[in-house]
Coordinates of C-alpha atoms in Angstrom, one line a residue:
F1 CA 76.3 105.5 82.5
L2 CA 77.4 104.6 86.0
V3 CA 80.3 102.3 86.8
E4 CA 79.5 99.9 89.7
G5 CA 82.2 99.8 92.4
L6 CA 83.5 103.3 91.9
P7 CA 82.9 105.9 94.7
G8 CA 79.6 107.5 93.9
D9 CA 79.1 105.2 91.0
A10 CA 80.8 107.7 88.7
K11 CA 82.9 106.8 85.7
V12 CA 86.6 106.0 85.5
K13 CA 89.0 108.9 85.6
G14 CA 92.2 107.0 85.7
V15 CA 95.9 107.0 85.2
N16 CA 98.1 104.2 84.0
L17 CA 101.1 103.1 86.1
G18 CA 103.1 102.4 83.0
G19 CA 106.8 101.4 83.1
W20 CA 106.6 100.2 86.7
L21 CA 105.9 96.4 86.8
V22 CA 106.4 96.0 83.0
V23 CA 109.6 97.7 81.9
E24 CA 109.5 100.1 78.9
G25 CA 112.9 101.6 78.4
W26 CA 111.7 104.7 76.6
I27 CA 109.8 105.7 79.8
K28 CA 112.9 105.5 81.9
P29 CA 116.0 105.0 79.8
S30 CA 118.4 105.1 82.7
L31 CA 117.3 101.6 83.7
F32 CA 119.6 100.3 81.0
D33 CA 122.6 102.6 81.5
G34 CA 124.7 100.0 83.4
I35 CA 124.5 97.2 80.8
P36 CA 127.8 96.5 79.1
N37 CA 127.4 96.4 75.3
G38 CA 124.0 97.9 76.0
D39 CA 123.3 98.5 72.3
M40 CA 123.5 94.7 71.7
L41 CA 120.6 93.2 73.6
L42 CA 119.1 90.7 71.2
W43 CA 120.0 87.0 71.3
R44 CA 122.4 87.8 74.0
L45 CA 123.7 85.1 76.4
S46 CA 126.2 87.3 78.2
A47 CA 128.0 90.6 77.6
S48 CA 130.1 89.0 74.9
E49 CA 128.3 85.8 73.9
F50 CA 125.5 85.8 71.4
Q51 CA 123.3 83.7 69.2
L52 CA 123.0 85.1 65.7
R53 CA 119.9 84.7 63.6
T54 CA 118.8 85.4 60.1
S55 CA 115.7 87.5 59.4
Q56 CA 113.8 84.3 58.9
G57 CA 114.7 83.1 62.4
Q58 CA 117.3 80.4 61.7
L59 CA 120.3 80.2 64.0
L60 CA 123.8 80.6 62.5
A61 CA 125.9 77.6 63.5
C62 CA 129.5 76.4 63.2
D63 CA 130.5 73.0 64.7
G64 CA 134.2 73.7 65.4
Q65 CA 137.7 74.4 64.0
G66 CA 137.6 74.7 60.3
C67 CA 133.8 74.5 59.9
T68 CA 131.7 76.6 57.6
V69 CA 129.0 78.8 59.1
T70 CA 125.5 77.7 58.1
A71 CA 121.9 78.8 58.9
T72 CA 120.4 75.9 60.8
A73 CA 117.1 75.2 62.5
N74 CA 115.9 76.8 65.7
S75 CA 117.7 74.5 68.1
S76 CA 120.4 75.9 70.4
S77 CA 123.7 74.5 71.4
D78 CA 127.4 75.4 71.7
G79 CA 127.6 75.4 67.9
E80 CA 125.2 78.4 67.8
T81 CA 127.1 80.4 70.4
F82 CA 129.5 83.1 69.1
H83 CA 131.8 85.3 71.2
I84 CA 132.0 88.9 69.9
E85 CA 135.1 90.9 70.6
R86 CA 134.6 94.6 70.0
N87 CA 137.0 97.5 69.7
N88 CA 136.0 101.2 70.2
N89 CA 135.4 101.7 66.5
D90 CA 132.6 99.1 66.0
R91 CA 135.0 96.6 64.5
V92 CA 134.3 93.1 65.7
H93 CA 135.8 89.6 65.7
L94 CA 133.6 86.5 65.9
K95 CA 135.0 83.6 67.8
L96 CA 133.7 80.1 68.5
S97 CA 133.7 78.6 72.0
S98 CA 136.6 76.5 70.9
G99 CA 138.6 79.6 70.3
A100 CA 138.6 79.6 66.5
Y101 CA 138.1 82.9 64.8
L102 CA 135.7 83.3 61.8
Q103 CA 137.0 84.7 58.6
A104 CA 135.5 85.6 55.3
T105 CA 136.9 83.6 52.4
I106 CA 137.4 84.6 48.9
G107 CA 134.4 82.5 48.0
N108 CA 132.2 84.5 50.3
Q109 CA 132.0 81.8 53.0
L110 CA 132.4 82.3 56.7
T111 CA 134.8 79.7 58.0
A112 CA 136.3 79.1 61.5
D113 CA 140.0 78.8 60.4
Y114 CA 141.7 82.2 60.8
P115 CA 145.2 81.4 61.9
G116 CA 146.1 82.9 65.3
T117 CA 144.6 86.0 66.8
P118 CA 143.5 88.8 64.4
G119 CA 144.4 92.4 65.1
W120 CA 142.2 95.4 64.3
D121 CA 143.7 96.2 61.0
D122 CA 142.1 95.3 57.7
N123 CA 142.1 91.5 57.7
A124 CA 139.6 88.7 56.8
A125 CA 138.6 88.1 60.4
T126 CA 137.8 91.7 61.3
F127 CA 134.2 92.8 60.5
E128 CA 132.5 96.2 60.5
M129 CA 129.4 96.2 62.7
T130 CA 126.5 98.6 62.2
I131 CA 123.7 98.7 64.8
V132 CA 120.6 99.1 62.6
S133 CA 118.1 99.3 65.5
N134 CA 118.2 99.0 69.2
N135 CA 114.6 99.6 70.1
L136 CA 113.6 96.7 72.3
H137 CA 114.1 97.6 75.9
G138 CA 111.8 95.5 78.0
D139 CA 112.0 93.2 80.9
Y140 CA 113.6 90.5 78.9
Q141 CA 116.4 92.7 77.6
L142 CA 117.0 94.3 81.0
A143 CA 117.3 91.0 82.9
N144 CA 119.2 89.2 80.1
G145 CA 121.5 92.2 79.7
Y146 CA 122.5 92.7 83.4
G147 CA 122.3 89.1 84.4
H148 CA 120.0 87.8 87.2
D149 CA 121.8 89.2 90.3
Q150 CA 122.4 92.8 89.0
A151 CA 119.0 92.9 87.3
K152 CA 117.3 92.0 90.6
Q153 CA 119.0 94.9 92.3
V154 CA 118.1 97.4 89.5
L155 CA 114.5 96.3 89.4
K156 CA 114.0 96.2 93.2
K157 CA 115.2 99.8 93.4
H158 CA 113.0 100.8 90.5
R159 CA 109.9 99.1 91.8
D160 CA 110.4 100.5 95.3
T161 CA 110.8 104.1 94.2
F162 CA 109.1 104.7 90.8
I163 CA 105.6 104.4 92.2
T164 CA 104.9 104.9 96.0
V165 CA 102.1 105.7 98.3
E166 CA 102.8 109.4 97.7
D167 CA 101.7 109.0 94.1
F168 CA 98.3 107.6 95.2
K169 CA 97.9 110.6 97.5
F170 CA 98.7 112.9 94.5
L171 CA 96.2 111.1 92.3
Y172 CA 93.5 111.2 94.9
R173 CA 93.9 114.9 95.5
H174 CA 93.5 115.5 91.7
G175 CA 90.2 113.6 91.4
I176 CA 91.7 110.4 89.9
N177 CA 89.6 107.4 91.0
A178 CA 91.3 104.5 89.3
V179 CA 94.7 103.2 88.2
R180 CA 95.4 100.8 85.4
I181 CA 98.4 98.7 86.3
P182 CA 100.3 96.8 83.6
V183 CA 101.7 93.5 84.7
G184 CA 103.6 90.7 82.9
W185 CA 102.7 87.0 82.8
W186 CA 105.7 86.1 85.0
I187 CA 103.9 87.7 88.0
A188 CA 102.0 84.4 88.4
S189 CA 105.2 82.5 89.3
D190 CA 106.6 85.1 91.6
P191 CA 108.9 85.1 93.5
D192 CA 110.9 82.8 91.2
P193 CA 109.7 83.3 87.6
P194 CA 111.3 81.6 84.7
A195 CA 114.7 83.0 83.5
P196 CA 115.5 85.7 82.8
F197 CA 112.6 87.4 84.5
I198 CA 113.0 88.8 88.0
G199 CA 110.6 88.3 90.9
G200 CA 109.2 91.1 93.0
S201 CA 106.4 92.5 90.9
L202 CA 103.7 90.6 92.9
E203 CA 104.7 92.3 96.1
A204 CA 104.6 95.6 94.4
L205 CA 101.1 94.9 93.1
D206 CA 100.0 94.0 96.6
N207 CA 101.3 97.3 97.8
A208 CA 99.4 99.1 95.0
F209 CA 96.2 97.6 96.2
T210 CA 96.9 98.6 99.8
W211 CA 97.6 102.2 98.8
A212 CA 94.6 102.3 96.6
Q213 CA 92.3 101.1 99.4
A214 CA 93.8 103.8 101.7
Y215 CA 92.9 106.5 99.1
D216 CA 89.6 105.2 97.8
I217 CA 91.1 104.4 94.4
R218 CA 90.1 101.4 92.3
C219 CA 92.6 99.1 90.5
I220 CA 92.4 97.7 87.0
I221 CA 95.0 94.9 86.5
D222 CA 96.1 94.9 82.9
L223 CA 97.9 91.9 81.5
H224 CA 100.3 93.9 79.4
A225 CA 102.8 91.1 78.5
A226 CA 101.7 87.6 77.5
P227 CA 104.0 84.6 77.1
G228 CA 105.5 84.6 73.6
S229 CA 104.4 88.3 73.1
Q230 CA 101.1 89.3 71.5
N231 CA 102.4 92.2 69.5
G232 CA 106.3 92.1 69.3
F233 CA 106.8 95.3 71.2
E234 CA 109.0 95.9 74.3
H235 CA 105.9 96.5 76.4
S236 CA 104.8 92.9 75.8
S237 CA 108.3 91.8 76.7
S238 CA 109.0 90.3 73.3
K239 CA 112.4 88.5 73.2
D240 CA 113.3 89.7 69.8
G241 CA 110.4 91.4 68.1
T242 CA 108.6 88.2 67.1
V243 CA 104.9 87.5 68.0
G244 CA 104.6 83.9 69.3
W245 CA 101.5 84.1 71.5
P246 CA 98.8 83.4 68.9
T247 CA 100.6 80.5 67.3
S248 CA 101.0 78.4 70.5
Q249 CA 98.2 76.8 72.4
D250 CA 100.6 76.3 75.3
Y251 CA 101.1 80.1 75.5
I252 CA 97.4 80.7 75.4
S253 CA 96.7 78.2 78.1
Q254 CA 99.5 79.6 80.2
T255 CA 97.9 83.1 79.8
L256 CA 94.6 81.8 81.0
D257 CA 96.3 80.4 84.0
V258 CA 97.7 83.8 84.7
I259 CA 94.2 85.4 84.5
D260 CA 93.0 82.7 86.9
F261 CA 95.9 83.5 89.3
L262 CA 95.2 87.2 89.3
A263 CA 91.4 86.8 89.6
S264 CA 91.8 84.3 92.5
R265 CA 94.2 86.6 94.3
Y266 CA 92.4 89.9 93.9
G267 CA 88.8 88.9 93.0
D268 CA 87.5 89.7 96.5
H269 CA 89.6 92.8 97.1
P270 CA 87.5 95.9 97.7
S271 CA 89.9 97.9 95.5
L272 CA 89.6 95.7 92.4
L273 CA 87.5 97.3 89.7
G274 CA 88.4 95.1 86.7
L275 CA 90.9 92.8 85.0
E276 CA 92.0 93.4 81.4
L277 CA 92.7 90.1 79.7
L278 CA 95.3 91.3 77.2
N279 CA 96.8 94.6 76.2
E280 CA 97.1 95.6 72.5
P281 CA 97.0 92.3 70.6
S282 CA 98.4 92.9 67.1
A283 CA 95.8 92.9 64.3
A284 CA 98.4 91.8 61.9
S285 CA 99.4 88.7 63.9
V286 CA 96.5 87.8 66.2
P287 CA 93.5 86.6 64.2
L288 CA 90.0 87.1 65.7
D289 CA 89.3 83.4 65.7
I290 CA 92.2 83.0 68.2
L291 CA 91.5 86.2 70.2
V292 CA 87.7 85.9 70.7
P293 CA 87.8 82.4 72.2
Y294 CA 90.6 83.5 74.5
Y295 CA 88.6 86.5 75.6
S296 CA 85.5 84.3 76.2
Q297 CA 87.5 81.8 78.3
G298 CA 89.1 84.6 80.2
Y299 CA 85.7 86.2 80.9
Q300 CA 84.5 82.9 82.4
I301 CA 87.6 82.5 84.5
V302 CA 87.2 85.9 86.0
R303 CA 83.4 85.3 86.6
K304 CA 84.2 82.2 88.6
Q305 CA 86.2 84.4 91.1
S306 CA 84.1 87.5 90.9
P307 CA 80.5 88.1 89.8
S308 CA 80.9 91.8 89.5
A309 CA 84.5 92.7 88.5
Y310 CA 84.7 94.3 85.1
V311 CA 86.3 92.1 82.4
I312 CA 88.1 94.4 79.9
V313 CA 89.0 93.3 76.4
C314 CA 91.4 95.4 74.4
Q315 CA 90.9 96.3 70.7
R316 CA 93.5 94.9 68.4
I317 CA 96.1 97.5 67.4
G318 CA 96.7 98.2 63.7
N319 CA 94.0 97.8 61.1
A320 CA 91.0 96.7 63.2
D321 CA 87.5 98.0 63.9
P322 CA 86.5 98.0 67.5
L323 CA 83.0 96.9 66.5
E324 CA 84.5 93.5 65.8
L325 CA 84.5 92.9 69.6
Y326 CA 81.0 94.2 70.0
Q327 CA 79.8 91.6 67.5
A328 CA 81.6 88.8 69.3
N329 CA 79.8 86.8 72.0
I330 CA 82.4 87.2 74.8
G331 CA 80.3 87.8 78.0
S332 CA 77.1 89.4 79.1
H333 CA 77.8 91.2 82.4
N334 CA 80.2 94.1 83.1
L335 CA 82.2 93.7 79.9
V336 CA 84.3 96.6 78.7
V337 CA 86.1 97.2 75.4
D338 CA 89.3 99.2 75.7
L339 CA 90.3 101.6 72.9
H340 CA 93.7 103.4 72.8
Y341 CA 93.5 106.9 71.3
Y342 CA 96.8 108.4 70.2
N343 CA 97.4 111.2 67.7
L344 CA 100.7 109.6 67.1
F345 CA 102.2 106.4 65.6
D346 CA 100.5 106.9 62.3
L347 CA 101.6 108.9 59.2
F348 CA 98.1 110.3 59.2
F349 CA 99.0 112.6 62.0
V350 CA 102.5 113.7 60.9
N351 CA 101.7 117.0 59.3
M352 CA 98.7 118.0 61.4
S353 CA 98.7 121.4 63.0
A354 CA 97.4 122.0 66.6
S355 CA 94.0 123.0 65.3
D356 CA 93.9 119.9 63.0
N357 CA 94.6 117.6 65.9
I358 CA 91.8 119.2 68.0
E359 CA 89.4 119.0 65.1
F360 CA 90.2 115.3 64.6
I361 CA 89.3 114.7 68.3
F362 CA 85.9 116.2 67.8
K363 CA 85.1 114.9 64.3
S364 CA 86.5 111.4 64.4
R365 CA 86.8 110.3 68.0
E366 CA 83.6 111.8 69.3
T367 CA 81.7 110.3 66.4
Q368 CA 83.2 106.8 67.1
L369 CA 82.5 107.0 70.8
A370 CA 78.9 108.0 70.2
A371 CA 78.4 105.0 67.9
L372 CA 80.0 102.6 70.4
N373 CA 78.1 104.0 73.4
G374 CA 74.9 103.4 71.5
A375 CA 75.8 99.9 70.2
N376 CA 73.9 98.1 73.0
G377 CA 77.0 96.1 73.9
P378 CA 80.0 96.4 76.2
L379 CA 81.0 99.6 77.9
V380 CA 83.7 101.8 76.3
F381 CA 87.0 102.6 77.9
I382 CA 89.7 104.9 76.6
G383 CA 92.4 102.9 78.4
E384 CA 95.3 104.9 77.0
W385 CA 95.6 108.4 75.8
V386 CA 98.1 111.2 76.2
N387 CA 98.5 114.9 75.9
E388 CA 101.1 114.7 73.2
W389 CA 101.1 114.8 69.4
N390 CA 103.4 115.4 66.4
V391 CA 103.2 119.2 66.7
T392 CA 106.8 120.1 67.2
S393 CA 106.5 123.5 68.7
G394 CA 103.2 123.5 70.5
S395 CA 102.6 126.3 73.0
Q396 CA 101.3 125.8 76.5
A397 CA 97.9 127.2 75.4
E398 CA 97.8 124.8 72.5
Y399 CA 98.6 121.8 74.7
Q400 CA 95.9 123.0 77.1
N401 CA 93.3 123.2 74.3
F402 CA 94.4 119.7 73.1
G403 CA 94.0 118.3 76.6
K404 CA 90.6 120.0 77.1
A405 CA 89.3 118.6 73.8
Q406 CA 90.4 115.1 74.7
L407 CA 88.9 115.3 78.2
E408 CA 85.6 116.7 76.9
V409 CA 85.3 113.9 74.3
Y410 CA 86.7 111.0 76.4
N411 CA 84.5 111.9 79.4
A412 CA 81.7 110.6 77.3
A413 CA 83.1 107.1 77.1
S414 CA 80.6 104.9 79.0
F415 CA 83.3 103.3 81.3
G416 CA 85.7 106.3 81.4
W417 CA 89.4 106.9 80.5
A418 CA 92.9 106.4 81.8
Y419 CA 95.9 108.6 80.9
W420 CA 99.2 107.1 79.7
T421 CA 101.1 107.4 82.0
L422 CA 101.7 108.7 85.5
K423 CA 105.5 109.1 85.2
N424 CA 107.7 109.4 82.1
D425 CA 111.1 110.9 81.3
R426 CA 109.3 112.5 78.3
K427 CA 107.5 115.3 80.1
H428 CA 104.4 115.6 78.0
W429 CA 103.7 111.9 78.5
D430 CA 104.1 112.4 82.3
F431 CA 100.7 113.0 83.9
E432 CA 102.2 114.4 87.0
W433 CA 104.3 116.9 85.1
N434 CA 101.3 118.0 82.9
V435 CA 99.1 118.6 86.0
R436 CA 101.8 120.4 88.0
N437 CA 102.8 122.6 85.1
N438 CA 99.2 123.4 84.0
Y439 CA 99.5 121.8 80.6
L440 CA 96.6 119.4 81.4
Q441 CA 93.7 121.0 83.1
L442 CA 91.5 118.4 84.7
G443 CA 88.6 120.9 85.4
N444 CA 87.2 122.1 88.7
H445 CA 87.9 119.2 90.9
F446 CA 87.3 120.7 94.3
I447 CA 88.0 117.8 96.6
I448 CA 87.4 117.7 100.3
V449 CA 90.2 115.5 101.5
P450 CA 89.9 113.9 104.9
W451 CA 92.7 115.1 107.2
Y452 CA 94.0 111.5 107.8
L453 CA 94.6 111.1 104.1
L454 CA 97.0 114.0 104.0
L455 CA 99.3 112.7 106.7

């Protein structure tokens, strides 16, 4: 298999630039360090003002002094805004915009009629707060948490320093010929995207293309975050963990407009290799009869701008068979199916030893790749994989063997592979750390680097 557009018509040996233009707080947690009440990021209007929702999505509302709190529809107004006062021991008061404090009545109602200002002793207006989870740390939470002006400063510094031209030089010298660059839907309305999103990612993406061209590296633009969220995770910039993309034709149409924008802007660029239409749609929430027509329309949009750029469609995450996309009539030329291979995120891998993990790579992954390579359909791309597992005390030699097994098997993918991710605070997820510390051995890449690329 040869991939058109790569130097020497080789296959993709790529690295993801994750956590750069789409924020994932677990990759760089310090991005969130300056947010007041940083453990309270959902349904936040300001550091102390919140909308409160039930698990079914209804907003809590209270219309004024003496009212009783109810769970209403999904509309938003002053009646659905609560001020939270918090002491150092996670006790809180809930106050309306009018100044009235909520209290719990003997009849188990919440009413806005506590007399005066409550203290922090045991009283009917003082509540114990427990943070059950605080695991959404994406672009929405960052921008909404800091507020526009401060978030703009934080993100500008991050975008300017997290990935630079020096990283492209490093990748080139280690035989990497492509980067997969996650972007969010708001990039299409840069420099002034809808609130709370922050402009600037388009300029950074332009820089990446310039650097890629200088170092003979190709770019795959990956739409990582779609409007409404396609999977509920922070990396799709979900507002609160819900998945709204597949249930809204407006969202889907907007997403196609984003694909058109990206294909129009970069379709003729010599460094463009491909465009991925959507990252990791959820199998539980995104039905095939919604996804396949979107992929087909996205394919046609890219083809209008580029006859040769690869159009990449991602396998659904969860309980889904990648063959479902091979059996769909999405497009006929330079179509790629993206699979993400992790020995993580599933109870199946929890008690595996190092040798068990390596055996799984050869027995299961190699078998699946061989079947897909021979399916007479789209090319196969391992768009995300990592030299990390659930083995808690793996030695350097065991990590090396795990990495070797993955490289050996994934090198057979007809389109190639891309490591997740170039930089990460968790060192084994960090490609650069793995290479520099000899945990991931890429093989004998003896590269003759032109002198001007080393300057």
